[in-house]
Amino acid sequence: MISNTIDQEIKKAMLAKNNAQLRGLRAIKAALLLAKTEKGSSEEITEEAEIKILQKLIKQRRESADIYRQQNREDLYQVENEEIEVINQFLPKQLDREEVASIIEGVIKQSGATSVKDMGKVMGMANAALAGKADGKLIAEIVKEKLA
């Protein structure tokens, strides 16, 4: 589980005086602690839930980085990218576009979808099959292409 590794990595980053690594690790730890203490959540977070939290953190940082890039704030853009790199270390290897497309083709065949009207059904199955392995935006883009 990711939460078990984070504390050890924080100690290593502190000893190495690696501020970029430390910022990213602390962001992960804060998000995981927040999820643990949310109302109605169980004491332990599943590994699947941890991956979703990390993906959310990366998405937030990408959006921020895009805004900083548009505003010509390279200093802040760089900070966001450093944190994205740190968070990515704890996610499963992301599949490339071709691998995602082949999995989605299988999902479409399995679901019997024939048009864009079936996109919701295909997206549900595709997101389940590719959980943590591909970005949701990429999945939606490929499903749309295949069903068009």
PDB file of C-alpha atoms in Angstrom:
ATOM      1  CA  MET A   1       0.000   0.000   0.000  1.00  0.00           C
ATOM      2  CA  ILE A   2       1.166   3.465  -0.890  1.00  0.00           C
ATOM      3  CA  SER A   3       0.526   5.036   2.500  1.00  0.00           C
ATOM      4  CA  ASN A   4       3.039   2.692   4.128  1.00  0.00           C
ATOM      5  CA  THR A   5       5.829   3.793   1.807  1.00  0.00           C
ATOM      6  CA  ILE A   6       5.207   7.533   1.982  1.00  0.00           C
ATOM      7  CA  ASP A   7       6.559   8.063   5.520  1.00  0.00           C
ATOM      8  CA  GLN A   8       9.811   6.290   4.677  1.00  0.00           C
ATOM      9  CA  GLU A   9      10.173   8.306   1.473  1.00  0.00           C
ATOM     10  CA  ILE A  10       9.529  11.568   3.355  1.00  0.00           C
ATOM     11  CA  LYS A  11      12.375  10.735   5.748  1.00  0.00           C
ATOM     12  CA  LYS A  12      14.704   9.983   2.822  1.00  0.00           C
ATOM     13  CA  ALA A  13      13.759  13.241   1.086  1.00  0.00           C
ATOM     14  CA  MET A  14      14.335  15.219   4.293  1.00  0.00           C
ATOM     15  CA  LEU A  15      17.765  13.690   4.781  1.00  0.00           C
ATOM     16  CA  ALA A  16      18.661  14.347   1.151  1.00  0.00           C
ATOM     17  CA  LYS A  17      17.273  17.899   1.428  1.00  0.00           C
ATOM     18  CA  ASN A  18      15.265  17.272  -1.740  1.00  0.00           C
ATOM     19  CA  ASN A  19      12.564  19.939  -1.490  1.00  0.00           C
ATOM     20  CA  ALA A  20      10.754  19.009  -4.714  1.00  0.00           C
ATOM     21  CA  GLN A  21      10.434  15.368  -3.627  1.00  0.00           C
ATOM     22  CA  LEU A  22       9.394  16.430  -0.136  1.00  0.00           C
ATOM     23  CA  ARG A  23       6.630  18.739  -1.441  1.00  0.00           C
ATOM     24  CA  GLY A  24       5.144  15.985  -3.583  1.00  0.00           C
ATOM     25  CA  LEU A  25       5.319  13.388  -0.833  1.00  0.00           C
ATOM     26  CA  ARG A  26       3.706  15.701   1.696  1.00  0.00           C
ATOM     27  CA  ALA A  27       0.894  16.440  -0.751  1.00  0.00           C
ATOM     28  CA  ILE A  28       0.275  12.700  -1.135  1.00  0.00           C
ATOM     29  CA  LYS A  29       0.341  12.146   2.621  1.00  0.00           C
ATOM     30  CA  ALA A  30      -2.070  15.031   3.219  1.00  0.00           C
ATOM     31  CA  ALA A  31      -4.530  13.742   0.602  1.00  0.00           C
ATOM     32  CA  LEU A  32      -4.408  10.203   2.019  1.00  0.00           C
ATOM     33  CA  LEU A  33      -4.895  11.439   5.598  1.00  0.00           C
ATOM     34  CA  LEU A  34      -7.809  13.575   4.487  1.00  0.00           C
ATOM     35  CA  ALA A  35      -9.407  10.567   2.780  1.00  0.00           C
ATOM     36  CA  LYS A  36      -8.907   8.450   5.914  1.00  0.00           C
ATOM     37  CA  THR A  37     -10.595  10.988   8.161  1.00  0.00           C
ATOM     38  CA  GLU A  38     -13.519  11.805   5.868  1.00  0.00           C
ATOM     39  CA  LYS A  39     -16.976  11.209   7.247  1.00  0.00           C
ATOM     40  CA  GLY A  40     -18.267   7.740   6.526  1.00  0.00           C
ATOM     41  CA  SER A  41     -14.952   6.293   5.394  1.00  0.00           C
ATOM     42  CA  SER A  42     -13.519   3.138   6.885  1.00  0.00           C
ATOM     43  CA  GLU A  43     -10.215   3.249   8.784  1.00  0.00           C
ATOM     44  CA  GLU A  44      -8.155   1.761   5.937  1.00  0.00           C
ATOM     45  CA  ILE A  45      -8.105   3.000   2.370  1.00  0.00           C
ATOM     46  CA  THR A  46      -7.985   0.384  -0.367  1.00  0.00           C
ATOM     47  CA  GLU A  47      -5.169   0.440  -2.882  1.00  0.00           C
ATOM     48  CA  GLU A  48      -7.695   1.252  -5.611  1.00  0.00           C
ATOM     49  CA  ALA A  49      -8.869   4.304  -3.638  1.00  0.00           C
ATOM     50  CA  GLU A  50      -5.248   5.395  -3.141  1.00  0.00           C
ATOM     51  CA  ILE A  51      -4.660   5.248  -6.892  1.00  0.00           C
ATOM     52  CA  LYS A  52      -7.772   7.356  -7.524  1.00  0.00           C
ATOM     53  CA  ILE A  53      -6.534   9.927  -5.007  1.00  0.00           C
ATOM     54  CA  LEU A  54      -3.127  10.091  -6.703  1.00  0.00           C
ATOM     55  CA  GLN A  55      -4.740  10.467 -10.124  1.00  0.00           C
ATOM     56  CA  LYS A  56      -6.836  13.316  -8.751  1.00  0.00           C
ATOM     57  CA  LEU A  57      -3.694  15.009  -7.395  1.00  0.00           C
ATOM     58  CA  ILE A  58      -2.000  14.726 -10.778  1.00  0.00           C
ATOM     59  CA  LYS A  59      -5.052  16.086 -12.577  1.00  0.00           C
ATOM     60  CA  GLN A  60      -5.161  19.089 -10.226  1.00  0.00           C
ATOM     61  CA  ARG A  61      -1.484  19.793 -10.787  1.00  0.00           C
ATOM     62  CA  ARG A  62      -1.781  19.497 -14.561  1.00  0.00           C
ATOM     63  CA  GLU A  63      -4.636  21.985 -14.570  1.00  0.00           C
ATOM     64  CA  SER A  64      -2.633  24.369 -12.388  1.00  0.00           C
ATOM     65  CA  ALA A  65       0.446  23.932 -14.568  1.00  0.00           C
ATOM     66  CA  ASP A  66      -1.593  24.782 -17.681  1.00  0.00           C
ATOM     67  CA  ILE A  67      -2.860  27.959 -16.056  1.00  0.00           C
ATOM     68  CA  TYR A  68       0.658  28.932 -14.951  1.00  0.00           C
ATOM     69  CA  ARG A  69       1.981  28.294 -18.454  1.00  0.00           C
ATOM     70  CA  GLN A  70      -0.735  30.530 -19.947  1.00  0.00           C
ATOM     71  CA  GLN A  71       0.173  33.274 -17.473  1.00  0.00           C
ATOM     72  CA  ASN A  72       3.917  32.927 -18.221  1.00  0.00           C
ATOM     73  CA  ARG A  73       4.719  31.866 -14.656  1.00  0.00           C
ATOM     74  CA  GLU A  74       7.473  29.371 -15.442  1.00  0.00           C
ATOM     75  CA  ASP A  75       8.574  29.239 -11.783  1.00  0.00           C
ATOM     76  CA  LEU A  76       5.180  27.967 -10.604  1.00  0.00           C
ATOM     77  CA  TYR A  77       4.788  25.789 -13.701  1.00  0.00           C
ATOM     78  CA  GLN A  78       8.056  24.051 -12.815  1.00  0.00           C
ATOM     79  CA  VAL A  79       6.922  23.430  -9.217  1.00  0.00           C
ATOM     80  CA  GLU A  80       3.729  21.728 -10.422  1.00  0.00           C
ATOM     81  CA  ASN A  81       5.660  19.536 -12.874  1.00  0.00           C
ATOM     82  CA  GLU A  82       8.104  18.468 -10.165  1.00  0.00           C
ATOM     83  CA  GLU A  83       5.210  17.385  -7.961  1.00  0.00           C
ATOM     84  CA  ILE A  84       3.598  15.503 -10.870  1.00  0.00           C
ATOM     85  CA  GLU A  85       6.838  13.532 -11.331  1.00  0.00           C
ATOM     86  CA  VAL A  86       6.929  12.617  -7.634  1.00  0.00           C
ATOM     87  CA  ILE A  87       3.284  11.514  -7.566  1.00  0.00           C
ATOM     88  CA  ASN A  88       3.726   9.487 -10.777  1.00  0.00           C
ATOM     89  CA  GLN A  89       6.325   7.329  -8.992  1.00  0.00           C
ATOM     90  CA  PHE A  90       3.535   5.805  -6.889  1.00  0.00           C
ATOM     91  CA  LEU A  91       1.098   5.107  -9.724  1.00  0.00           C
ATOM     92  CA  PRO A  92       1.094   1.929 -11.796  1.00  0.00           C
ATOM     93  CA  LYS A  93       2.770   2.225 -15.197  1.00  0.00           C
ATOM     94  CA  GLN A  94       0.477   4.126 -17.540  1.00  0.00           C
ATOM     95  CA  LEU A  95      -0.432   2.362 -20.765  1.00  0.00           C
ATOM     96  CA  ASP A  96       0.338   4.055 -24.073  1.00  0.00           C
ATOM     97  CA  ARG A  97      -2.355   5.047 -26.574  1.00  0.00           C
ATOM     98  CA  GLU A  98      -2.133   1.838 -28.638  1.00  0.00           C
ATOM     99  CA  GLU A  99      -2.476  -0.430 -25.598  1.00  0.00           C
ATOM    100  CA  VAL A 100      -5.463   1.559 -24.349  1.00  0.00           C
ATOM    101  CA  ALA A 101      -7.070   1.445 -27.819  1.00  0.00           C
ATOM    102  CA  SER A 102      -6.730  -2.350 -28.044  1.00  0.00           C
ATOM    103  CA  ILE A 103      -8.295  -2.830 -24.592  1.00  0.00           C
ATOM    104  CA  ILE A 104     -11.153  -0.486 -25.511  1.00  0.00           C
ATOM    105  CA  GLU A 105     -11.773  -2.423 -28.742  1.00  0.00           C
ATOM    106  CA  GLY A 106     -12.183  -5.561 -26.647  1.00  0.00           C
ATOM    107  CA  VAL A 107     -14.568  -3.754 -24.292  1.00  0.00           C
ATOM    108  CA  ILE A 108     -16.642  -2.522 -27.246  1.00  0.00           C
ATOM    109  CA  LYS A 109     -16.897  -6.052 -28.668  1.00  0.00           C
ATOM    110  CA  GLN A 110     -17.801  -7.442 -25.262  1.00  0.00           C
ATOM    111  CA  SER A 111     -20.498  -4.828 -24.672  1.00  0.00           C
ATOM    112  CA  GLY A 112     -21.956  -5.075 -28.165  1.00  0.00           C
ATOM    113  CA  ALA A 113     -21.889  -1.287 -28.572  1.00  0.00           C
ATOM    114  CA  THR A 114     -22.456  -0.025 -32.108  1.00  0.00           C
ATOM    115  CA  SER A 115     -22.832   3.763 -31.913  1.00  0.00           C
ATOM    116  CA  VAL A 116     -22.038   6.832 -29.847  1.00  0.00           C
ATOM    117  CA  LYS A 117     -25.354   6.267 -28.051  1.00  0.00           C
ATOM    118  CA  ASP A 118     -23.691   3.341 -26.250  1.00  0.00           C
ATOM    119  CA  MET A 119     -20.774   5.472 -25.045  1.00  0.00           C
ATOM    120  CA  GLY A 120     -21.937   5.545 -21.404  1.00  0.00           C
ATOM    121  CA  LYS A 121     -22.033   1.756 -21.167  1.00  0.00           C
ATOM    122  CA  VAL A 122     -18.631   1.410 -22.864  1.00  0.00           C
ATOM    123  CA  MET A 123     -17.067   4.135 -20.685  1.00  0.00           C
ATOM    124  CA  GLY A 124     -18.189   2.389 -17.512  1.00  0.00           C
ATOM    125  CA  MET A 125     -16.663  -0.900 -18.581  1.00  0.00           C
ATOM    126  CA  ALA A 126     -13.521   0.745 -19.985  1.00  0.00           C
ATOM    127  CA  ASN A 127     -12.913   2.769 -16.820  1.00  0.00           C
ATOM    128  CA  ALA A 128     -13.232  -0.397 -14.755  1.00  0.00           C
ATOM    129  CA  ALA A 129     -10.844  -2.304 -17.029  1.00  0.00           C
ATOM    130  CA  LEU A 130      -8.282   0.509 -17.169  1.00  0.00           C
ATOM    131  CA  ALA A 131      -8.543   1.819 -13.600  1.00  0.00           C
ATOM    132  CA  GLY A 132      -5.262   3.472 -12.679  1.00  0.00           C
ATOM    133  CA  LYS A 133      -3.597   2.477 -15.933  1.00  0.00           C
ATOM    134  CA  ALA A 134      -4.822   5.276 -18.209  1.00  0.00           C
ATOM    135  CA  ASP A 135      -6.098   8.829 -17.996  1.00  0.00           C
ATOM    136  CA  GLY A 136      -9.892   9.201 -18.151  1.00  0.00           C
ATOM    137  CA  LYS A 137      -9.621  11.898 -20.802  1.00  0.00           C
ATOM    138  CA  LEU A 138      -7.636   9.572 -23.072  1.00  0.00           C
ATOM    139  CA  ILE A 139     -10.125   6.746 -22.521  1.00  0.00           C
ATOM    140  CA  ALA A 140     -13.071   8.985 -23.451  1.00  0.00           C
ATOM    141  CA  GLU A 141     -11.260  10.274 -26.535  1.00  0.00           C
ATOM    142  CA  ILE A 142     -10.516   6.769 -27.827  1.00  0.00           C
ATOM    143  CA  VAL A 143     -14.026   5.470 -27.076  1.00  0.00           C
ATOM    144  CA  LYS A 144     -15.498   8.375 -29.036  1.00  0.00           C
ATOM    145  CA  GLU A 145     -13.188   7.631 -31.996  1.00  0.00           C
ATOM    146  CA  LYS A 146     -14.053   3.928 -31.991  1.00  0.00           C
ATOM    147  CA  LEU A 147     -17.808   4.445 -31.740  1.00  0.00           C
ATOM    148  CA  ALA A 148     -18.026   7.252 -34.307  1.00  0.00           C
TER     149      ALA A 148
END
